[in-house]
JSON list of C-alpha atoms and ligand atoms in Angstrom, two decimals:
[
{"chain": "A", "resi": 7, "resn": "MET", "atom": "CA", "xyz": [-178.16, 106.71, -45.45]},
{"chain": "A", "resi": 8, "resn": "GLU", "atom": "CA", "xyz": [-180.34, 104.52, -43.26]},
{"chain": "A", "resi": 9, "resn": "ARG", "atom": "CA", "xyz": [-181.01, 106.24, -39.93]},
{"chain": "A", "resi": 10, "resn": "GLY", "atom": "CA", "xyz": [-182.23, 104.65, -36.78]},
{"chain": "A", "resi": 11, "resn": "LEU", "atom": "CA", "xyz": [-181.88, 103.36, -33.28]},
{"chain": "A", "resi": 12, "resn": "VAL", "atom": "CA", "xyz": [-182.52, 99.98, -31.71]},
{"chain": "A", "resi": 13, "resn": "ALA", "atom": "CA", "xyz": [-182.72, 99.46, -27.94]},
{"chain": "A", "resi": 14, "resn": "THR", "atom": "CA", "xyz": [-183.17, 96.04, -26.37]},
{"chain": "A", "resi": 15, "resn": "HIS", "atom": "CA", "xyz": [-183.35, 94.57, -22.85]},
{"chain": "A", "resi": 16, "resn": "LEU", "atom": "CA", "xyz": [-185.54, 97.45, -21.75]},
{"chain": "A", "resi": 17, "resn": "ASN", "atom": "CA", "xyz": [-188.09, 97.05, -18.97]},
{"chain": "A", "resi": 18, "resn": "VAL", "atom": "CA", "xyz": [-190.75, 99.70, -19.56]},
{"chain": "A", "resi": 19, "resn": "GLN", "atom": "CA", "xyz": [-193.64, 98.92, -17.23]},
{"chain": "A", "resi": 20, "resn": "ALA", "atom": "CA", "xyz": [-197.34, 99.82, -17.39]},
{"chain": "A", "resi": 21, "resn": "GLY", "atom": "CA", "xyz": [-197.86, 103.49, -16.52]},
{"chain": "A", "resi": 22, "resn": "GLU", "atom": "CA", "xyz": [-194.44, 104.49, -17.82]},
{"chain": "A", "resi": 23, "resn": "CYS", "atom": "CA", "xyz": [-193.73, 106.61, -20.90]},
{"chain": "A", "resi": 24, "resn": "ILE", "atom": "CA", "xyz": [-191.29, 106.67, -23.78]},
{"chain": "A", "resi": 25, "resn": "LYS", "atom": "CA", "xyz": [-190.57, 110.12, -25.24]},
{"chain": "A", "resi": 26, "resn": "VAL", "atom": "CA", "xyz": [-189.08, 110.36, -28.71]},
{"chain": "A", "resi": 27, "resn": "LYS", "atom": "CA", "xyz": [-187.77, 113.76, -29.80]},
{"chain": "A", "resi": 28, "resn": "GLY", "atom": "CA", "xyz": [-186.27, 114.60, -33.16]},
{"chain": "A", "resi": 29, "resn": "LYS", "atom": "CA", "xyz": [-186.62, 116.17, -36.58]},
{"chain": "A", "resi": 30, "resn": "ILE", "atom": "CA", "xyz": [-188.58, 114.82, -39.52]},
{"chain": "A", "resi": 31, "resn": "LEU", "atom": "CA", "xyz": [-186.38, 115.16, -42.58]},
{"chain": "A", "resi": 32, "resn": "PRO", "atom": "CA", "xyz": [-187.49, 117.83, -45.06]},
{"chain": "A", "resi": 33, "resn": "GLU", "atom": "CA", "xyz": [-188.04, 115.28, -47.82]},
{"chain": "A", "resi": 34, "resn": "ALA", "atom": "CA", "xyz": [-189.32, 112.54, -45.52]},
{"chain": "A", "resi": 35, "resn": "LYS", "atom": "CA", "xyz": [-191.37, 109.76, -47.09]},
{"chain": "A", "resi": 36, "resn": "ARG", "atom": "CA", "xyz": [-191.99, 107.86, -43.83]},
{"chain": "A", "resi": 37, "resn": "PHE", "atom": "CA", "xyz": [-190.61, 106.99, -40.45]},
{"chain": "A", "resi": 38, "resn": "ALA", "atom": "CA", "xyz": [-191.59, 104.52, -37.75]},
{"chain": "A", "resi": 39, "resn": "VAL", "atom": "CA", "xyz": [-191.34, 104.04, -34.00]},
{"chain": "A", "resi": 40, "resn": "ASN", "atom": "CA", "xyz": [-191.62, 100.36, -33.04]},
{"chain": "A", "resi": 41, "resn": "MET", "atom": "CA", "xyz": [-191.93, 98.87, -29.57]},
{"chain": "A", "resi": 42, "resn": "GLY", "atom": "CA", "xyz": [-192.69, 95.51, -28.06]},
{"chain": "A", "resi": 43, "resn": "LYS", "atom": "CA", "xyz": [-190.97, 92.29, -27.03]},
{"chain": "A", "resi": 44, "resn": "ASP", "atom": "CA", "xyz": [-188.58, 92.11, -29.99]},
{"chain": "A", "resi": 45, "resn": "SER", "atom": "CA", "xyz": [-188.50, 93.05, -33.69]},
{"chain": "A", "resi": 46, "resn": "SER", "atom": "CA", "xyz": [-191.01, 90.32, -34.59]},
{"chain": "A", "resi": 47, "resn": "ASN", "atom": "CA", "xyz": [-193.44, 91.01, -31.75]},
{"chain": "A", "resi": 48, "resn": "LEU", "atom": "CA", "xyz": [-194.48, 94.64, -31.74]},
{"chain": "A", "resi": 49, "resn": "VAL", "atom": "CA", "xyz": [-197.20, 96.03, -29.54]},
{"chain": "A", "resi": 50, "resn": "LEU", "atom": "CA", "xyz": [-197.03, 99.26, -31.55]},
{"chain": "A", "resi": 51, "resn": "HIS", "atom": "CA", "xyz": [-195.71, 100.13, -34.99]},
{"chain": "A", "resi": 52, "resn": "PHE", "atom": "CA", "xyz": [-196.28, 103.91, -35.20]},
{"chain": "A", "resi": 53, "resn": "ASN", "atom": "CA", "xyz": [-195.73, 104.85, -38.85]},
{"chain": "A", "resi": 54, "resn": "PRO", "atom": "CA", "xyz": [-196.41, 108.35, -40.19]},
{"chain": "A", "resi": 55, "resn": "ARG", "atom": "CA", "xyz": [-196.44, 108.24, -44.02]},
{"chain": "A", "resi": 56, "resn": "PHE", "atom": "CA", "xyz": [-195.94, 111.43, -45.97]},
{"chain": "A", "resi": 57, "resn": "ASP", "atom": "CA", "xyz": [-195.60, 109.67, -49.32]},
{"chain": "A", "resi": 58, "resn": "SER", "atom": "CA", "xyz": [-195.17, 105.94, -48.86]},
{"chain": "A", "resi": 59, "resn": "HIS", "atom": "CA", "xyz": [-196.95, 102.77, -49.96]},
{"chain": "A", "resi": 60, "resn": "GLY", "atom": "CA", "xyz": [-199.43, 104.92, -51.88]},
{"chain": "A", "resi": 61, "resn": "ASP", "atom": "CA", "xyz": [-200.34, 106.79, -48.69]},
{"chain": "A", "resi": 62, "resn": "VAL", "atom": "CA", "xyz": [-200.01, 110.58, -48.40]},
{"chain": "A", "resi": 63, "resn": "ASN", "atom": "CA", "xyz": [-200.08, 112.18, -44.95]},
{"chain": "A", "resi": 64, "resn": "ILE", "atom": "CA", "xyz": [-201.57, 109.16, -43.20]},
{"chain": "A", "resi": 65, "resn": "LEU", "atom": "CA", "xyz": [-200.61, 107.80, -39.78]},
{"chain": "A", "resi": 66, "resn": "VAL", "atom": "CA", "xyz": [-200.60, 104.00, -39.84]},
{"chain": "A", "resi": 67, "resn": "CYS", "atom": "CA", "xyz": [-200.49, 102.08, -36.58]},
{"chain": "A", "resi": 68, "resn": "ASN", "atom": "CA", "xyz": [-200.28, 98.33, -36.34]},
{"chain": "A", "resi": 69, "resn": "SER", "atom": "CA", "xyz": [-199.06, 95.40, -34.26]},
{"chain": "A", "resi": 70, "resn": "MET", "atom": "CA", "xyz": [-196.94, 92.44, -35.27]},
{"chain": "A", "resi": 71, "resn": "GLU", "atom": "CA", "xyz": [-197.08, 88.98, -33.70]},
{"chain": "A", "resi": 72, "resn": "ASP", "atom": "CA", "xyz": [-194.50, 86.32, -34.58]},
{"chain": "A", "resi": 73, "resn": "GLY", "atom": "CA", "xyz": [-193.54, 88.34, -37.64]},
{"chain": "A", "resi": 74, "resn": "MET", "atom": "CA", "xyz": [-197.12, 88.70, -38.94]},
{"chain": "A", "resi": 75, "resn": "TRP", "atom": "CA", "xyz": [-198.69, 92.14, -39.25]},
{"chain": "A", "resi": 76, "resn": "GLY", "atom": "CA", "xyz": [-202.06, 92.70, -37.60]},
{"chain": "A", "resi": 77, "resn": "THR", "atom": "CA", "xyz": [-204.87, 94.92, -38.82]},
{"chain": "A", "resi": 78, "resn": "GLU", "atom": "CA", "xyz": [-203.84, 98.50, -39.52]},
{"chain": "A", "resi": 79, "resn": "GLU", "atom": "CA", "xyz": [-205.48, 101.46, -37.83]},
{"chain": "A", "resi": 80, "resn": "ARG", "atom": "CA", "xyz": [-205.25, 104.58, -40.00]},
{"chain": "A", "resi": 81, "resn": "GLU", "atom": "CA", "xyz": [-205.47, 108.22, -38.90]},
{"chain": "A", "resi": 82, "resn": "PRO", "atom": "CA", "xyz": [-205.72, 110.85, -41.69]},
{"chain": "A", "resi": 83, "resn": "ASP", "atom": "CA", "xyz": [-204.88, 113.98, -39.73]},
{"chain": "A", "resi": 84, "resn": "ILE", "atom": "CA", "xyz": [-201.17, 113.89, -38.89]},
{"chain": "A", "resi": 85, "resn": "PRO", "atom": "CA", "xyz": [-200.50, 116.98, -36.68]},
{"chain": "A", "resi": 86, "resn": "PHE", "atom": "CA", "xyz": [-196.98, 117.46, -38.03]},
{"chain": "A", "resi": 87, "resn": "GLN", "atom": "CA", "xyz": [-195.22, 117.63, -41.38]},
{"chain": "A", "resi": 88, "resn": "GLN", "atom": "CA", "xyz": [-191.91, 117.10, -43.14]},
{"chain": "A", "resi": 89, "resn": "GLY", "atom": "CA", "xyz": [-189.18, 119.26, -41.64]},
{"chain": "A", "resi": 90, "resn": "ASP", "atom": "CA", "xyz": [-190.87, 119.62, -38.25]},
{"chain": "A", "resi": 91, "resn": "LYS", "atom": "CA", "xyz": [-189.10, 119.12, -34.93]},
{"chain": "A", "resi": 92, "resn": "ILE", "atom": "CA", "xyz": [-191.45, 117.00, -32.85]},
{"chain": "A", "resi": 93, "resn": "GLU", "atom": "CA", "xyz": [-191.79, 115.14, -29.58]},
{"chain": "A", "resi": 94, "resn": "ILE", "atom": "CA", "xyz": [-194.14, 112.21, -29.18]},
{"chain": "A", "resi": 95, "resn": "CYS", "atom": "CA", "xyz": [-194.88, 110.60, -25.84]},
{"chain": "A", "resi": 96, "resn": "ILE", "atom": "CA", "xyz": [-196.06, 106.98, -25.75]},
{"chain": "A", "resi": 97, "resn": "SER", "atom": "CA", "xyz": [-197.66, 105.86, -22.50]},
{"chain": "A", "resi": 98, "resn": "PHE", "atom": "CA", "xyz": [-197.62, 102.07, -22.15]},
{"chain": "A", "resi": 99, "resn": "GLY", "atom": "CA", "xyz": [-200.53, 100.19, -20.62]},
{"chain": "A", "resi": 100, "resn": "THR", "atom": "CA", "xyz": [-201.45, 96.51, -20.33]},
{"chain": "A", "resi": 101, "resn": "THR", "atom": "CA", "xyz": [-204.71, 97.13, -22.21]},
{"chain": "A", "resi": 102, "resn": "GLU", "atom": "CA", "xyz": [-203.80, 100.03, -24.49]},
{"chain": "A", "resi": 103, "resn": "LEU", "atom": "CA", "xyz": [-201.10, 102.52, -25.41]},
{"chain": "A", "resi": 104, "resn": "SER", "atom": "CA", "xyz": [-201.71, 106.22, -25.77]},
{"chain": "A", "resi": 105, "resn": "VAL", "atom": "CA", "xyz": [-199.60, 108.48, -27.94]},
{"chain": "A", "resi": 106, "resn": "LYS", "atom": "CA", "xyz": [-199.48, 112.20, -27.21]},
{"chain": "A", "resi": 107, "resn": "LEU", "atom": "CA", "xyz": [-198.75, 114.11, -30.40]},
{"chain": "A", "resi": 108, "resn": "PRO", "atom": "CA", "xyz": [-198.01, 117.79, -31.09]},
{"chain": "A", "resi": 109, "resn": "GLY", "atom": "CA", "xyz": [-200.97, 120.15, -30.87]},
{"chain": "A", "resi": 110, "resn": "ASP", "atom": "CA", "xyz": [-202.46, 118.26, -27.92]},
{"chain": "A", "resi": 111, "resn": "LYS", "atom": "CA", "xyz": [-203.67, 115.52, -30.26]},
{"chain": "A", "resi": 112, "resn": "GLU", "atom": "CA", "xyz": [-203.74, 112.04, -28.74]},
{"chain": "A", "resi": 113, "resn": "ILE", "atom": "CA", "xyz": [-204.37, 108.62, -30.22]},
{"chain": "A", "resi": 114, "resn": "THR", "atom": "CA", "xyz": [-204.77, 105.24, -28.53]},
{"chain": "A", "resi": 115, "resn": "PHE", "atom": "CA", "xyz": [-203.93, 101.75, -29.77]},
{"chain": "A", "resi": 116, "resn": "PRO", "atom": "CA", "xyz": [-204.88, 98.44, -28.13]},
{"chain": "A", "resi": 117, "resn": "ASN", "atom": "CA", "xyz": [-202.21, 96.26, -26.51]},
{"chain": "A", "resi": 118, "resn": "ARG", "atom": "CA", "xyz": [-203.16, 93.34, -28.74]},
{"chain": "A", "resi": 119, "resn": "LEU", "atom": "CA", "xyz": [-200.26, 91.18, -27.55]},
{"chain": "A", "resi": 120, "resn": "GLY", "atom": "CA", "xyz": [-201.13, 91.58, -23.86]},
{"chain": "A", "resi": 121, "resn": "LEU", "atom": "CA", "xyz": [-197.54, 92.48, -23.05]},
{"chain": "A", "resi": 122, "resn": "GLU", "atom": "CA", "xyz": [-196.80, 93.33, -19.41]},
{"chain": "A", "resi": 123, "resn": "ASN", "atom": "CA", "xyz": [-193.70, 95.34, -20.33]},
{"chain": "A", "resi": 124, "resn": "ILE", "atom": "CA", "xyz": [-191.73, 96.67, -23.29]},
{"chain": "A", "resi": 125, "resn": "GLU", "atom": "CA", "xyz": [-188.25, 95.27, -23.89]},
{"chain": "A", "resi": 126, "resn": "PHE", "atom": "CA", "xyz": [-187.62, 96.48, -27.47]},
{"chain": "A", "resi": 127, "resn": "LEU", "atom": "CA", "xyz": [-187.67, 99.92, -29.10]},
{"chain": "A", "resi": 128, "resn": "SER", "atom": "CA", "xyz": [-186.61, 100.94, -32.59]},
{"chain": "A", "resi": 129, "resn": "VAL", "atom": "CA", "xyz": [-186.85, 104.18, -34.54]},
{"chain": "A", "resi": 130, "resn": "GLU", "atom": "CA", "xyz": [-186.27, 103.97, -38.30]},
{"chain": "A", "resi": 131, "resn": "GLY", "atom": "CA", "xyz": [-186.78, 105.90, -41.53]},
{"chain": "A", "resi": 132, "resn": "ASP", "atom": "CA", "xyz": [-186.62, 109.61, -42.36]},
{"chain": "A", "resi": 133, "resn": "PHE", "atom": "CA", "xyz": [-186.28, 110.91, -38.80]},
{"chain": "A", "resi": 134, "resn": "ALA", "atom": "CA", "xyz": [-183.22, 112.42, -37.08]},
{"chain": "A", "resi": 135, "resn": "ILE", "atom": "CA", "xyz": [-183.39, 111.39, -33.43]},
{"chain": "A", "resi": 136, "resn": "LYS", "atom": "CA", "xyz": [-182.52, 114.11, -30.89]},
{"chain": "A", "resi": 137, "resn": "ALA", "atom": "CA", "xyz": [-183.41, 112.37, -27.64]},
{"chain": "A", "resi": 138, "resn": "ILE", "atom": "CA", "xyz": [-185.13, 109.34, -26.20]},
{"chain": "A", "resi": 139, "resn": "LYS", "atom": "CA", "xyz": [-186.40, 109.57, -22.63]},
{"chain": "A", "resi": 140, "resn": "PHE", "atom": "CA", "xyz": [-187.92, 106.90, -20.45]},
{"chain": "A", "resi": 141, "resn": "SER", "atom": "CA", "xyz": [-190.01, 108.16, -17.53]},
{"chain": "B", "resi": 16, "resn": "LIG", "atom": "C1", "xyz": [-203.88, 96.80, -50.22]},
{"chain": "B", "resi": 16, "resn": "LIG", "atom": "C2", "xyz": [-203.31, 95.60, -50.06]},
{"chain": "B", "resi": 16, "resn": "LIG", "atom": "C3", "xyz": [-202.00, 95.53, -49.42]},
{"chain": "B", "resi": 16, "resn": "LIG", "atom": "O1", "xyz": [-202.07, 96.40, -48.23]},
{"chain": "B", "resi": 16, "resn": "LIG", "atom": "C4", "xyz": [-200.82, 97.00, -48.01]},
{"chain": "B", "resi": 16, "resn": "LIG", "atom": "O2", "xyz": [-199.94, 95.95, -47.52]},
{"chain": "B", "resi": 16, "resn": "LIG", "atom": "C5", "xyz": [-198.61, 96.49, -47.27]},
{"chain": "B", "resi": 16, "resn": "LIG", "atom": "C6", "xyz": [-197.69, 95.32, -46.94]},
{"chain": "B", "resi": 16, "resn": "LIG", "atom": "O3", "xyz": [-198.09, 94.70, -45.74]},
{"chain": "B", "resi": 16, "resn": "LIG", "atom": "C7", "xyz": [-198.71, 97.50, -46.10]},
{"chain": "B", "resi": 16, "resn": "LIG", "atom": "O4", "xyz": [-197.40, 98.07, -45.90]},
{"chain": "B", "resi": 16, "resn": "LIG", "atom": "C8", "xyz": [-196.76, 97.61, -44.72]},
{"chain": "B", "resi": 16, "resn": "LIG", "atom": "O5", "xyz": [-197.49, 98.12, -43.57]},
{"chain": "B", "resi": 16, "resn": "LIG", "atom": "C9", "xyz": [-196.89, 97.71, -42.33]},
{"chain": "B", "resi": 16, "resn": "LIG", "atom": "C10", "xyz": [-197.79, 98.18, -41.18]},
{"chain": "B", "resi": 16, "resn": "LIG", "atom": "O6", "xyz": [-199.07, 97.57, -41.34]},
{"chain": "B", "resi": 16, "resn": "LIG", "atom": "C11", "xyz": [-195.49, 98.33, -42.22]},
{"chain": "B", "resi": 16, "resn": "LIG", "atom": "O7", "xyz": [-195.58, 99.75, -42.22]},
{"chain": "B", "resi": 16, "resn": "LIG", "atom": "C12", "xyz": [-194.66, 97.83, -43.41]},
{"chain": "B", "resi": 16, "resn": "LIG", "atom": "O8", "xyz": [-193.40, 98.47, -43.42]},
{"chain": "B", "resi": 16, "resn": "LIG", "atom": "C13", "xyz": [-192.46, 97.92, -42.48]},
{"chain": "B", "resi": 16, "resn": "LIG", "atom": "C14", "xyz": [-191.15, 98.59, -42.66]},
{"chain": "B", "resi": 16, "resn": "LIG", "atom": "C15", "xyz": [-190.83, 99.46, -43.64]},
{"chain": "B", "resi": 16, "resn": "LIG", "atom": "N1", "xyz": [-189.56, 99.80, -43.37]},
{"chain": "B", "resi": 16, "resn": "LIG", "atom": "C16", "xyz": [-188.79, 100.72, -44.09]},
{"chain": "B", "resi": 16, "resn": "LIG", "atom": "N2", "xyz": [-189.15, 101.22, -45.28]},
{"chain": "B", "resi": 16, "resn": "LIG", "atom": "N3", "xyz": [-188.15, 102.10, -45.59]},
{"chain": "B", "resi": 16, "resn": "LIG", "atom": "C17", "xyz": [-187.25, 102.10, -44.57]},
{"chain": "B", "resi": 16, "resn": "LIG", "atom": "N4", "xyz": [-186.13, 102.87, -44.50]},
{"chain": "B", "resi": 16, "resn": "LIG", "atom": "N5", "xyz": [-187.64, 101.22, -43.63]},
{"chain": "B", "resi": 16, "resn": "LIG", "atom": "N6", "xyz": [-189.11, 99.17, -42.29]},
{"chain": "B", "resi": 16, "resn": "LIG", "atom": "N7", "xyz": [-190.10, 98.42, -41.86]},
{"chain": "B", "resi": 16, "resn": "LIG", "atom": "C18", "xyz": [-195.35, 98.18, -44.72]},
{"chain": "B", "resi": 16, "resn": "LIG", "atom": "O9", "xyz": [-194.61, 97.58, -45.80]},
{"chain": "B", "resi": 16, "resn": "LIG", "atom": "C19", "xyz": [-199.64, 98.64, -46.52]},
{"chain": "B", "resi": 16, "resn": "LIG", "atom": "O10", "xyz": [-199.79, 99.57, -45.44]},
{"chain": "B", "resi": 16, "resn": "LIG", "atom": "C20", "xyz": [-201.00, 98.04, -46.89]},
{"chain": "B", "resi": 16, "resn": "LIG", "atom": "N8", "xyz": [-201.88, 99.14, -47.39]},
{"chain": "B", "resi": 16, "resn": "LIG", "atom": "C21", "xyz": [-203.18, 99.18, -47.03]},
{"chain": "B", "resi": 16, "resn": "LIG", "atom": "C22", "xyz": [-203.96, 100.34, -47.63]},
{"chain": "B", "resi": 16, "resn": "LIG", "atom": "O11", "xyz": [-203.68, 98.37, -46.28]}
]
């Protein structure tokens, strides 16, 4: 069963955060948190892969502009695993986004689209959402 959430008409401004809390399914292959202007213009595609697209335990981040993927940034050390309950906190900025991960790990990703705010959020794949908080 496809799981997920889509939120539109948001207005997340620079300096504000999006917290995503939930459980990674025990047999998870992948999940993704996407945010941006709409589903074709993503300032961040945050995509942990446990066994997907030939990747094992790799975090893939990317952007999408007018439906075209950008250049992936890959992080080998995912600080969580299948079956974990996690919370990630994405801080939005006009030049970059920072993602606080479990274990005090943090990654950053450039705001390649130059967006001034976030209107769109989606969470999809092998992840059971518990809560979404905007602060
Ligand atoms: C080596 C030559 C080809 O490169 C590969 O090209 C693939 C296609 O673009 C890359 O996979 C895409 O990577 C994107 C980020 O750069 C996205 O993760 C894209 O998946 C989008 C997606 C998947 N799903 C989804 N799958 N399953 C479910 N439930 N939902 N929903 N949206 C993936 O299909 C894949 O990451 C990329 N691999 C490398 C090593 O670069």
